[in-house]
Amino acid sequence: MTNEAWCRVRETLAVRIGKNNYTSWIEPLHLTALDEGIARFDVPTTFFGDWVSRNFSDHILALLNAEGHQVGRAEFTVPAQASAPMAQKPAAAKPARVSAKRRTDDELPGASLDSRFTFDSFVVGKPNELAHAAARRVAEGGPVSFNPLFLYGGVGLGKTHLMHAIAHEIQLRQPHLRVLYLSAEQFMYRFVQALRERQIMDFKEIFRSVDVLMVDDVQFIAGKDSTQEEFFHTFNALVDQNKQIVISADRAPGEIKDLEDRIKSRMQCGLVVDLHPTDYELRLGILQQKAELYIAQYKGLQISSGVLEFLAHRITTNVRVLEGALTRLFAFASLVGREITLDLAQDCLADILRASDRKLTIEEIQRKVAEHYNIRLSDMIGPKRLRNIARPRQVAMYLAKQLTPRSLPEIGRRFGGRDHTTIIHGVRKIEELMTSDSQLNDDLQLLRRLLQS
Ligand code: ADP
Ligand code: MG
């Protein structure tokens, strides 16, 4: 009888509040009792119950009364089997925990983890030791001491690898925690999809219910206003609940253009660590580790001494390229059944070696610096002496001197035929400012990284 009344109420509601609202919020309601002036419903989560209560309970009550039931109140509870195991958890975490139990893993909108990206397979060297230590600390759990952990560095330096390693480790040590890893692009995609399908409350709930949120390549959301907004709120909600957040980007928070200031400053509140470009030792270490795996895999394959050193020396771009080179080398050697010698490496990897040989040009430096300071490339070589043009020009001169083998007169020629003494002056000026101007130092570091990656 009650159920029949409830069925009619639902039909009317479907018309009044619209199909989408109906499917999202009314259909999952389960009427369990209707007595003593109270309508009782089972709901999947506390959050869900709150939402329905705030938005639809008036409708529901009015319609039930119109059906002849005297009800003054609606109550929404999460059924016992869902909430019981969590009873000992702090109240604030309850809604999240409840949905965690009910939701299966494949409903988490994260990306899958690469099983090869673990701490074991991560080679530690000077350029990445800080990032590695911070990642370890987060993965070991314990009280959240810095939030977020912000990892940044150029392409292929191991950001994604470290993030996956953190996720693996946490899942190993604390399997009850909900770890959500995804790229900023996927975050945006999910967000837009939720908007389109009017499931934004579900979206919010999922993202606010995780214990560890990891967002890779966050620079992607720069300039995407509503996604940034949503990200900011998700971020704050999790930080408020003392949940760990790990973010990566290709540059420092302050250097991401079109990222809202409030997000930048939130990012800077945690621990910001960068992965520096690899050095020779790290590259060699990585190659040795991978080569061992391959030697085990391609049984009987020999590698002459000096080959790995040669590669570590010559391929300086990034680890991804380095790995690609080794993979190809082993595949090729096993195909032709030959020992991996220096000659074989040079033949087989000619294109990669040539690309790595590519020398940085003064023109590229000028272009990147102009871009960074938002001035025209033509002003780099032009005669303007305004500070906001002259300073970037001097930065470019300084970098040209540092990063290319060109002589001062040569550099002068590329800067609109300036005299070599002007170049000396520019280089000195920057060197002098560097000692006191930390912004300039940051700029130089970023530019160097961009130019050398
Ligand atoms: P990013 O996300 O910074 O662009 P990735 O984490 O995807 O870089 O790394 C690119 C490749 O290089 C991956 O295959 C990764 O396993 C490998 N790699 C990077 N750094 C290391 C390291 N220190 N030790 C072992 N492998 C590494
Ligand atoms: Mg990555």
GROMACS .gro file of C-alpha atoms and ligand atoms in nm:
model
  481
    1MET     CA    1   0.000   0.000   0.000
    2THR     CA    2   0.268   0.243   0.102
    3ASN     CA    3   0.466   0.127  -0.195
    4GLU     CA    4   0.184   0.203  -0.431
    5ALA     CA    5   0.159   0.552  -0.289
    6TRP     CA    6   0.533   0.592  -0.319
    7CYS     CA    7   0.517   0.474  -0.680
    8ARG     CA    8   0.265   0.743  -0.764
    9VAL     CA    9   0.470   1.003  -0.579
   10ARG     CA   10   0.773   0.900  -0.779
   11GLU     CA   11   0.585   0.931  -1.108
   12THR     CA   12   0.475   1.280  -1.022
   13LEU     CA   13   0.824   1.371  -0.906
   14ALA     CA   14   0.973   1.252  -1.232
   15VAL     CA   15   0.761   1.509  -1.410
   16ARG     CA   16   0.820   1.788  -1.161
   17ILE     CA   17   1.194   1.770  -1.113
   18GLY     CA   18   1.295   1.639  -1.452
   19LYS     CA   19   1.424   1.309  -1.579
   20ASN     CA   20   1.786   1.365  -1.485
   21ASN     CA   21   1.721   1.468  -1.129
   22TYR     CA   22   1.479   1.188  -1.097
   23THR     CA   23   1.723   0.922  -1.215
   24SER     CA   24   2.007   1.061  -1.007
   25TRP     CA   25   1.830   1.131  -0.681
   26ILE     CA   26   1.488   0.972  -0.655
   27GLU     CA   27   1.526   0.636  -0.821
   28PRO     CA   28   1.800   0.520  -0.580
   29LEU     CA   29   1.579   0.605  -0.279
   30HIS     CA   30   1.433   0.308  -0.104
   31LEU     CA   31   1.128   0.374   0.111
   32THR     CA   32   1.156   0.152   0.419
   33ALA     CA   33   0.886   0.286   0.651
   34LEU     CA   34   0.608   0.537   0.662
   35ASP     CA   35   0.474   0.574   1.012
   36GLU     CA   36   0.464   0.807   1.309
   37GLY     CA   37   0.463   1.096   1.069
   38ILE     CA   38   0.808   1.004   0.935
   39ALA     CA   39   0.898   0.879   0.592
   40ARG     CA   40   1.217   0.672   0.615
   41PHE     CA   41   1.441   0.608   0.321
   42ASP     CA   42   1.757   0.408   0.266
   43VAL     CA   43   2.018   0.595   0.068
   44PRO     CA   44   2.351   0.482  -0.071
   45THR     CA   45   2.560   0.743   0.111
   46THR     CA   46   2.523   1.009   0.377
   47PHE     CA   47   2.615   1.268   0.125
   48PHE     CA   48   2.341   1.147  -0.103
   49GLY     CA   49   2.091   1.163   0.181
   50ASP     CA   50   2.190   1.518   0.271
   51TRP     CA   51   2.151   1.626  -0.084
   52VAL     CA   52   1.808   1.474  -0.132
   53SER     CA   53   1.696   1.606   0.203
   54ARG     CA   54   1.801   1.959   0.119
   55ASN     CA   55   1.668   1.963  -0.233
   56PHE     CA   56   1.375   1.729  -0.265
   57SER     CA   57   1.229   1.648   0.074
   58ASP     CA   58   0.970   1.926   0.053
   59HIS     CA   59   0.846   1.787  -0.276
   60ILE     CA   60   0.840   1.437  -0.139
   61LEU     CA   61   0.653   1.534   0.178
   62ALA     CA   62   0.395   1.742  -0.007
   63LEU     CA   63   0.321   1.461  -0.248
   64LEU     CA   64   0.299   1.197   0.024
   65ASN     CA   65   0.055   1.417   0.212
   66ALA     CA   66  -0.147   1.462  -0.104
   67GLU     CA   67  -0.165   1.083  -0.119
   68GLY     CA   68  -0.330   1.089   0.223
   69HIS     CA   69  -0.029   1.011   0.439
   70GLN     CA   70   0.032   1.243   0.729
   71VAL     CA   71   0.403   1.290   0.720
   72GLY     CA   72   0.594   1.587   0.856
   73ARG     CA   73   0.948   1.465   0.817
   74ALA     CA   74   1.168   1.258   0.589
   75GLU     CA   75   1.469   1.068   0.717
   76PHE     CA   76   1.749   0.936   0.506
   77THR     CA   77   1.980   0.670   0.641
   78VAL     CA   78   2.257   0.459   0.505
   79PRO     CA   79   2.167   0.092   0.557
   80ALA     CA   80   2.353  -0.078   0.839
   81GLN     CA   81   2.562  -0.317   0.636
   82ALA     CA   82   2.720  -0.027   0.454
   83SER     CA   83   2.796   0.190   0.751
   84ALA     CA   84   2.866  -0.066   1.023
   85PRO     CA   85   3.224  -0.158   0.940
   86MET     CA   86   3.309   0.207   0.945
   87ALA     CA   87   3.146   0.288   1.277
   88GLN     CA   88   3.477   0.340   1.452
   89LYS     CA   89   3.600   0.594   1.197
   90PRO     CA   90   3.582   0.962   1.277
   91ALA     CA   91   3.253   1.118   1.184
   92ALA     CA   92   3.399   1.355   0.927
   93ALA     CA   93   3.527   1.068   0.722
   94LYS     CA   94   3.206   0.874   0.731
   95PRO     CA   95   3.035   0.964   0.407
   96ALA     CA   96   3.353   0.899   0.219
   97ARG     CA   97   3.417   0.567   0.385
   98VAL     CA   98   3.066   0.450   0.328
   99SER     CA   99   3.082   0.509  -0.040
  100ALA     CA  100   3.427   0.359  -0.046
  101LYS     CA  101   3.289   0.031   0.074
  102ARG     CA  102   3.001   0.031  -0.163
  103ARG     CA  103   3.182   0.134  -0.470
  104THR     CA  104   3.393  -0.118  -0.647
  105ASP     CA  105   3.736  -0.023  -0.766
  106ASP     CA  106   3.650   0.001  -1.130
  107GLU     CA  107   3.408   0.278  -1.048
  108LEU     CA  108   3.693   0.503  -0.942
  109PRO     CA  109   3.751   0.729  -1.235
  110GLY     CA  110   4.130   0.706  -1.215
  111ALA     CA  111   4.386   0.589  -1.463
  112SER     CA  112   4.538   0.246  -1.426
  113LEU     CA  113   4.882   0.218  -1.280
  114ASP     CA  114   5.182   0.089  -1.466
  115SER     CA  115   5.310  -0.207  -1.267
  116ARG     CA  116   5.666  -0.137  -1.374
  117PHE     CA  117   5.670   0.205  -1.213
  118THR     CA  118   5.771   0.116  -0.859
  119PHE     CA  119   6.022   0.250  -0.612
  120ASP     CA  120   6.231  -0.061  -0.672
  121SER     CA  121   6.273   0.020  -1.037
  122PHE     CA  122   6.339   0.388  -0.977
  123VAL     CA  123   6.708   0.467  -0.991
  124VAL     CA  124   6.806   0.741  -0.750
  125GLY     CA  125   7.077   0.992  -0.827
  126LYS     CA  126   7.169   1.347  -0.741
  127PRO     CA  127   6.915   1.506  -0.976
  128ASN     CA  128   6.616   1.323  -0.831
  129GLU     CA  129   6.709   1.232  -0.476
  130LEU     CA  130   6.498   1.498  -0.313
  131ALA     CA  131   6.190   1.418  -0.517
  132HIS     CA  132   6.243   1.052  -0.447
  133ALA     CA  133   6.278   1.108  -0.072
  134ALA     CA  134   5.963   1.318  -0.061
  135ALA     CA  135   5.771   1.060  -0.260
  136ARG     CA  136   5.890   0.787  -0.026
  137ARG     CA  137   5.778   0.984   0.273
  138VAL     CA  138   5.429   1.031   0.133
  139ALA     CA  139   5.407   0.664   0.038
  140GLU     CA  140   5.504   0.551   0.385
  141GLY     CA  141   5.189   0.709   0.519
  142GLY     CA  142   5.185   0.840   0.867
  143PRO     CA  143   5.061   1.187   0.944
  144VAL     CA  144   5.027   1.412   0.643
  145SER     CA  145   5.318   1.645   0.689
  146PHE     CA  146   5.314   1.839   0.366
  147ASN     CA  147   5.017   1.894   0.146
  148PRO     CA  148   5.031   1.888  -0.144
  149LEU     CA  149   5.350   1.724  -0.255
  150PHE     CA  150   5.423   1.909  -0.577
  151LEU     CA  151   5.666   1.735  -0.812
  152TYR     CA  152   5.786   1.917  -1.115
  153GLY     CA  153   6.044   1.874  -1.387
  154GLY     CA  154   6.093   1.840  -1.760
  155VAL     CA  155   5.953   1.569  -1.980
  156GLY     CA  156   6.063   1.213  -1.915
  157LEU     CA  157   6.240   1.275  -1.588
  158GLY     CA  158   6.031   1.037  -1.380
  159LYS     CA  159   5.735   1.234  -1.245
  160THR     CA  160   5.475   0.982  -1.353
  161HIS     CA  161   5.699   0.697  -1.245
  162LEU     CA  162   5.726   0.841  -0.893
  163MET     CA  163   5.354   0.903  -0.868
  164HIS     CA  164   5.272   0.548  -0.966
  165ALA     CA  165   5.533   0.427  -0.720
  166ILE     CA  166   5.361   0.620  -0.443
  167ALA     CA  167   5.026   0.471  -0.537
  168HIS     CA  168   5.163   0.116  -0.548
  169GLU     CA  169   5.334   0.155  -0.216
  170ILE     CA  170   5.031   0.299  -0.040
  171GLN     CA  171   4.810   0.025  -0.176
  172LEU     CA  172   5.057  -0.228  -0.045
  173ARG     CA  173   5.094  -0.079   0.299
  174GLN     CA  174   4.744   0.049   0.354
  175PRO     CA  175   4.508  -0.138   0.125
  176HIS     CA  176   4.203   0.019   0.285
  177LEU     CA  177   4.293   0.364   0.156
  178ARG     CA  178   4.128   0.490  -0.158
  179VAL     CA  179   4.400   0.613  -0.386
  180LEU     CA  180   4.298   0.798  -0.696
  181TYR     CA  181   4.558   0.870  -0.961
  182LEU     CA  182   4.472   1.046  -1.284
  183SER     CA  183   4.606   1.303  -1.524
  184ALA     CA  184   4.476   1.658  -1.512
  185GLU     CA  185   4.341   1.594  -1.858
  186GLN     CA  186   4.136   1.303  -1.732
  187PHE     CA  187   4.019   1.516  -1.443
  188MET     CA  188   3.891   1.771  -1.688
  189TYR     CA  189   3.735   1.508  -1.907
  190ARG     CA  190   3.548   1.359  -1.611
  191PHE     CA  191   3.438   1.699  -1.499
  192VAL     CA  192   3.303   1.799  -1.836
  193GLN     CA  193   3.130   1.466  -1.872
  194ALA     CA  194   2.970   1.508  -1.529
  195LEU     CA  195   2.848   1.852  -1.629
  196ARG     CA  196   2.702   1.721  -1.948
  197GLU     CA  197   2.531   1.429  -1.783
  198ARG     CA  198   2.424   1.639  -1.486
  199GLN     CA  199   2.605   1.416  -1.245
  200ILE     CA  200   2.811   1.687  -1.092
  201MET     CA  201   2.716   1.590  -0.739
  202ASP     CA  202   2.837   1.238  -0.802
  203PHE     CA  203   3.156   1.377  -0.942
  204LYS     CA  204   3.211   1.594  -0.639
  205GLU     CA  205   3.138   1.311  -0.408
  206ILE     CA  206   3.378   1.072  -0.571
  207PHE     CA  207   3.662   1.321  -0.570
  208ARG     CA  208   3.598   1.428  -0.215
  209SER     CA  209   3.582   1.074  -0.089
  210VAL     CA  210   3.933   0.959  -0.171
  211ASP     CA  211   4.214   0.936   0.081
  212VAL     CA  212   4.493   1.015  -0.158
  213LEU     CA  213   4.445   1.218  -0.474
  214MET     CA  214   4.718   1.231  -0.734
  215VAL     CA  215   4.687   1.456  -1.036
  216ASP     CA  216   4.955   1.427  -1.302
  217ASP     CA  217   5.055   1.708  -1.539
  218VAL     CA  218   4.844   1.971  -1.371
  219GLN     CA  219   4.971   2.241  -1.610
  220PHE     CA  220   4.711   2.103  -1.846
  221ILE     CA  221   4.424   2.272  -1.664
  222ALA     CA  222   4.583   2.617  -1.685
  223GLY     CA  223   4.346   2.848  -1.868
  224LYS     CA  224   4.055   2.602  -1.839
  225ASP     CA  225   3.852   2.811  -1.604
  226SER     CA  226   3.570   2.598  -1.478
  227THR     CA  227   3.793   2.293  -1.448
  228GLN     CA  228   4.038   2.498  -1.244
  229GLU     CA  229   3.759   2.617  -1.026
  230GLU     CA  230   3.640   2.264  -0.960
  231PHE     CA  231   3.994   2.146  -0.903
  232PHE     CA  232   4.047   2.421  -0.651
  233HIS     CA  233   3.740   2.321  -0.452
  234THR     CA  234   3.825   1.953  -0.464
  235PHE     CA  235   4.174   2.038  -0.351
  236ASN     CA  236   4.054   2.246  -0.058
  237ALA     CA  237   3.796   1.995   0.050
  238LEU     CA  238   4.058   1.721   0.066
  239VAL     CA  239   4.316   1.935   0.240
  240ASP     CA  240   4.054   2.027   0.497
  241GLN     CA  241   3.996   1.659   0.562
  242ASN     CA  242   4.370   1.615   0.594
  243LYS     CA  243   4.386   1.391   0.289
  244GLN     CA  244   4.712   1.364   0.101
  245ILE     CA  245   4.742   1.525  -0.240
  246VAL     CA  246   5.022   1.472  -0.488
  247ILE     CA  247   5.052   1.692  -0.793
  248SER     CA  248   5.294   1.695  -1.082
  249ALA     CA  249   5.364   1.954  -1.345
  250ASP     CA  250   5.627   2.035  -1.601
  251ARG     CA  251   5.724   2.349  -1.413
  252ALA     CA  252   5.700   2.512  -1.073
  253PRO     CA  253   5.357   2.633  -0.959
  254GLY     CA  254   5.449   2.998  -0.992
  255GLU     CA  255   5.564   2.945  -1.347
  256ILE     CA  256   5.246   2.794  -1.484
  257LYS     CA  257   5.087   3.057  -1.700
  258ASP     CA  258   4.712   3.104  -1.676
  259LEU     CA  259   4.688   2.911  -1.354
  260GLU     CA  260   4.480   3.105  -1.103
  261ASP     CA  261   4.683   3.276  -0.836
  262ARG     CA  262   4.489   3.119  -0.554
  263ILE     CA  263   4.572   2.775  -0.694
  264LYS     CA  264   4.935   2.867  -0.734
  265SER     CA  265   4.959   2.980  -0.378
  266ARG     CA  266   4.778   2.671  -0.253
  267MET     CA  267   5.028   2.457  -0.441
  268GLN     CA  268   5.315   2.640  -0.285
  269CYS     CA  269   5.185   2.572   0.064
  270GLY     CA  270   5.303   2.214   0.053
  271LEU     CA  271   5.636   2.075  -0.045
  272VAL     CA  272   5.756   2.173  -0.389
  273VAL     CA  273   6.040   1.962  -0.525
  274ASP     CA  274   6.186   1.940  -0.869
  275LEU     CA  275   6.342   1.665  -1.072
  276HIS     CA  276   6.653   1.807  -1.231
  277PRO     CA  277   6.776   1.705  -1.573
  278THR     CA  278   6.965   1.377  -1.552
  279ASP     CA  279   7.339   1.368  -1.509
  280TYR     CA  280   7.578   1.112  -1.652
  281GLU     CA  281   7.582   0.889  -1.343
  282LEU     CA  282   7.205   0.872  -1.320
  283ARG     CA  283   7.172   0.791  -1.687
  284LEU     CA  284   7.430   0.518  -1.657
  285GLY     CA  285   7.255   0.379  -1.350
  286ILE     CA  286   6.924   0.367  -1.530
  287LEU     CA  287   7.080   0.202  -1.834
  288GLN     CA  288   7.252  -0.060  -1.620
  289GLN     CA  289   6.933  -0.145  -1.443
  290LYS     CA  290   6.735  -0.179  -1.765
  291ALA     CA  291   7.012  -0.368  -1.939
  292GLU     CA  292   7.011  -0.626  -1.662
  293LEU     CA  293   6.642  -0.684  -1.716
  294TYR     CA  294   6.692  -0.722  -2.088
  295ILE     CA  295   6.985  -0.957  -2.047
  296ALA     CA  296   6.765  -1.177  -1.833
  297GLN     CA  297   6.489  -1.153  -2.088
  298TYR     CA  298   6.691  -1.206  -2.406
  299LYS     CA  299   6.892  -1.500  -2.283
  300GLY     CA  300   7.236  -1.535  -2.429
  301LEU     CA  301   7.261  -1.180  -2.555
  302GLN     CA  302   7.597  -1.018  -2.491
  303ILE     CA  303   7.674  -0.653  -2.449
  304SER     CA  304   8.028  -0.522  -2.488
  305SER     CA  305   8.166  -0.304  -2.218
  306GLY     CA  306   8.158   0.063  -2.292
  307VAL     CA  307   7.826   0.058  -2.480
  308LEU     CA  308   7.615   0.175  -2.187
  309GLU     CA  309   7.870   0.442  -2.100
  310PHE     CA  310   7.860   0.558  -2.459
  311LEU     CA  311   7.482   0.587  -2.453
  312ALA     CA  312   7.478   0.762  -2.115
  313HIS     CA  313   7.724   1.009  -2.250
  314ARG     CA  314   7.554   1.075  -2.581
  315ILE     CA  315   7.182   1.063  -2.508
  316THR     CA  316   7.121   1.344  -2.267
  317THR     CA  317   6.768   1.450  -2.353
  318ASN     CA  318   6.552   1.246  -2.120
  319VAL     CA  319   6.507   0.905  -1.968
  320ARG     CA  320   6.228   0.808  -2.202
  321VAL     CA  321   6.452   0.850  -2.504
  322LEU     CA  322   6.730   0.667  -2.325
  323GLU     CA  323   6.503   0.374  -2.252
  324GLY     CA  324   6.371   0.373  -2.606
  325ALA     CA  325   6.724   0.351  -2.736
  326LEU     CA  326   6.809   0.055  -2.516
  327THR     CA  327   6.489  -0.126  -2.603
  328ARG     CA  328   6.554  -0.089  -2.970
  329LEU     CA  329   6.914  -0.194  -2.933
  330PHE     CA  330   6.827  -0.518  -2.757
  331ALA     CA  331   6.543  -0.598  -2.990
  332PHE     CA  332   6.764  -0.543  -3.292
  333ALA     CA  333   7.057  -0.741  -3.152
  334SER     CA  334   6.837  -1.033  -3.069
  335LEU     CA  335   6.682  -1.022  -3.412
  336VAL     CA  336   7.013  -1.037  -3.593
  337GLY     CA  337   7.168  -1.257  -3.324
  338ARG     CA  338   7.470  -1.038  -3.268
  339GLU     CA  339   7.654  -0.909  -2.967
  340ILE     CA  340   7.574  -0.548  -2.878
  341THR     CA  341   7.886  -0.357  -2.966
  342LEU     CA  342   7.961   0.008  -3.005
  343ASP     CA  343   7.937  -0.029  -3.382
  344LEU     CA  344   7.602  -0.198  -3.365
  345ALA     CA  345   7.475   0.074  -3.130
  346GLN     CA  346   7.590   0.347  -3.364
  347ASP     CA  347   7.421   0.184  -3.662
  348CYS     CA  348   7.103   0.094  -3.491
  349LEU     CA  349   7.060   0.424  -3.308
  350ALA     CA  350   7.191   0.663  -3.570
  351ASP     CA  351   6.876   0.875  -3.573
  352ILE     CA  352   6.852   0.907  -3.195
  353LEU     CA  353   7.219   0.989  -3.167
  354ARG     CA  354   7.191   1.249  -3.437
  355ALA     CA  355   6.890   1.410  -3.272
  356SER     CA  356   7.072   1.420  -2.941
  357ASP     CA  357   7.360   1.584  -3.114
  358ARG     CA  358   7.143   1.870  -3.213
  359LYS     CA  359   7.300   2.191  -3.091
  360LEU     CA  360   7.103   2.461  -2.928
  361THR     CA  361   7.090   2.772  -3.145
  362ILE     CA  362   7.096   3.135  -3.036
  363GLU     CA  363   6.774   3.185  -3.225
  364GLU     CA  364   6.601   2.919  -3.015
  365ILE     CA  365   6.724   3.083  -2.700
  366GLN     CA  366   6.592   3.418  -2.814
  367ARG     CA  367   6.258   3.269  -2.903
  368LYS     CA  368   6.211   3.091  -2.570
  369VAL     CA  369   6.321   3.393  -2.369
  370ALA     CA  370   6.093   3.625  -2.565
  371GLU     CA  371   5.806   3.386  -2.510
  372HIS     CA  372   5.878   3.363  -2.141
  373TYR     CA  373   5.884   3.739  -2.090
  374ASN     CA  374   5.606   3.803  -2.332
  375ILE     CA  375   5.796   4.029  -2.564
  376ARG     CA  376   5.833   4.015  -2.939
  377LEU     CA  377   6.111   3.816  -3.092
  378SER     CA  378   6.195   4.118  -3.304
  379ASP     CA  379   6.255   4.321  -2.989
  380MET     CA  380   6.531   4.080  -2.894
  381ILE     CA  381   6.738   4.203  -3.181
  382GLY     CA  382   6.586   4.549  -3.209
  383PRO     CA  383   6.722   4.868  -3.055
  384LYS     CA  384   6.467   4.933  -2.779
  385ARG     CA  385   6.623   5.010  -2.444
  386LEU     CA  386   6.321   4.994  -2.219
  387ARG     CA  387   6.396   4.789  -1.912
  388ASN     CA  388   6.118   4.538  -1.982
  389ILE     CA  389   6.283   4.461  -2.313
  390ALA     CA  390   6.647   4.518  -2.236
  391ARG     CA  391   6.646   4.280  -1.939
  392PRO     CA  392   6.505   3.979  -2.128
  393ARG     CA  393   6.752   4.056  -2.404
  394GLN     CA  394   7.035   4.038  -2.153
  395VAL     CA  395   6.898   3.713  -2.019
  396ALA     CA  396   6.907   3.574  -2.371
  397MET     CA  397   7.264   3.697  -2.417
  398TYR     CA  398   7.365   3.535  -2.093
  399LEU     CA  399   7.205   3.204  -2.187
  400ALA     CA  400   7.356   3.216  -2.534
  401LYS     CA  401   7.698   3.255  -2.378
  402GLN     CA  402   7.631   2.976  -2.128
  403LEU     CA  403   7.458   2.721  -2.343
  404THR     CA  404   7.622   2.754  -2.682
  405PRO     CA  405   7.987   2.744  -2.786
  406ARG     CA  406   7.946   3.067  -2.984
  407SER     CA  407   8.199   3.347  -2.936
  408LEU     CA  408   8.101   3.691  -2.809
  409PRO     CA  409   8.130   3.861  -3.151
  410GLU     CA  410   7.917   3.583  -3.300
  411ILE     CA  411   7.654   3.630  -3.033
  412GLY     CA  412   7.666   4.005  -3.094
  413ARG     CA  413   7.592   3.949  -3.461
  414ARG     CA  414   7.282   3.743  -3.380
  415PHE     CA  415   7.159   4.019  -3.153
  416GLY     CA  416   7.109   4.265  -3.433
  417GLY     CA  417   7.478   4.327  -3.496
  418ARG     CA  418   7.567   4.448  -3.149
  419ASP     CA  419   7.925   4.491  -3.044
  420HIS     CA  420   8.085   4.215  -2.838
  421THR     CA  421   8.134   4.462  -2.552
  422THR     CA  422   7.755   4.500  -2.533
  423ILE     CA  423   7.728   4.125  -2.494
  424ILE     CA  424   7.991   4.125  -2.217
  425HIS     CA  425   7.802   4.399  -2.045
  426GLY     CA  426   7.472   4.207  -2.071
  427VAL     CA  427   7.623   3.884  -1.943
  428ARG     CA  428   7.787   4.064  -1.649
  429LYS     CA  429   7.469   4.245  -1.565
  430ILE     CA  430   7.279   3.918  -1.535
  431GLU     CA  431   7.556   3.758  -1.333
  432GLU     CA  432   7.547   4.052  -1.099
  433LEU     CA  433   7.168   4.050  -1.061
  434MET     CA  434   7.162   3.677  -1.006
  435THR     CA  435   7.321   3.713  -0.667
  436SER     CA  436   7.031   3.914  -0.531
  437ASP     CA  437   6.728   3.860  -0.752
  438SER     CA  438   6.558   3.530  -0.680
  439GLN     CA  439   6.288   3.583  -0.942
  440LEU     CA  440   6.558   3.619  -1.204
  441ASN     CA  441   6.720   3.304  -1.074
  442ASP     CA  442   6.396   3.114  -1.108
  443ASP     CA  443   6.351   3.248  -1.460
  444LEU     CA  444   6.697   3.136  -1.557
  445GLN     CA  445   6.649   2.794  -1.412
  446LEU     CA  446   6.322   2.743  -1.592
  447LEU     CA  447   6.458   2.869  -1.922
  448ARG     CA  448   6.764   2.651  -1.895
  449ARG     CA  449   6.545   2.353  -1.832
  450LEU     CA  450   6.313   2.431  -2.120
  451LEU     CA  451   6.603   2.482  -2.356
  452GLN     CA  452   6.788   2.170  -2.257
  453SER     CA  453   6.501   1.926  -2.248
  454ADP     P1  454   5.757   1.221  -1.679
  454ADP     O1  455   5.626   1.183  -1.620
  454ADP     O2  456   5.839   1.305  -1.588
  454ADP     O3  457   5.747   1.279  -1.816
  454ADP     P2  458   5.804   0.938  -1.669
  454ADP     O4  459   5.782   0.915  -1.525
  454ADP     O5  460   5.697   0.898  -1.762
  454ADP     O6  461   5.844   1.089  -1.695
  454ADP     O7  462   5.940   0.866  -1.710
  454ADP     C1  463   5.973   0.835  -1.844
  454ADP     C2  464   6.036   0.698  -1.848
  454ADP     O8  465   6.163   0.703  -1.784
  454ADP     C3  466   5.957   0.594  -1.773
  454ADP     O9  467   5.962   0.473  -1.843
  454ADP     C4  468   6.029   0.581  -1.641
  454ADP    O10  469   6.018   0.451  -1.588
  454ADP     C5  470   6.170   0.611  -1.677
  454ADP     N1  471   6.245   0.676  -1.568
  454ADP     C6  472   6.251   0.807  -1.540
  454ADP     N2  473   6.328   0.830  -1.433
  454ADP     C7  474   6.372   0.710  -1.392
  454ADP     C8  475   6.457   0.667  -1.285
  454ADP     N3  476   6.512   0.754  -1.201
  454ADP     N4  477   6.482   0.534  -1.274
  454ADP     C9  478   6.427   0.446  -1.360
  454ADP     N5  479   6.347   0.479  -1.462
  454ADP    C10  480   6.319   0.610  -1.479
  455MG      MG  481   5.435   1.208  -1.696
   0.00000   0.00000   0.00000
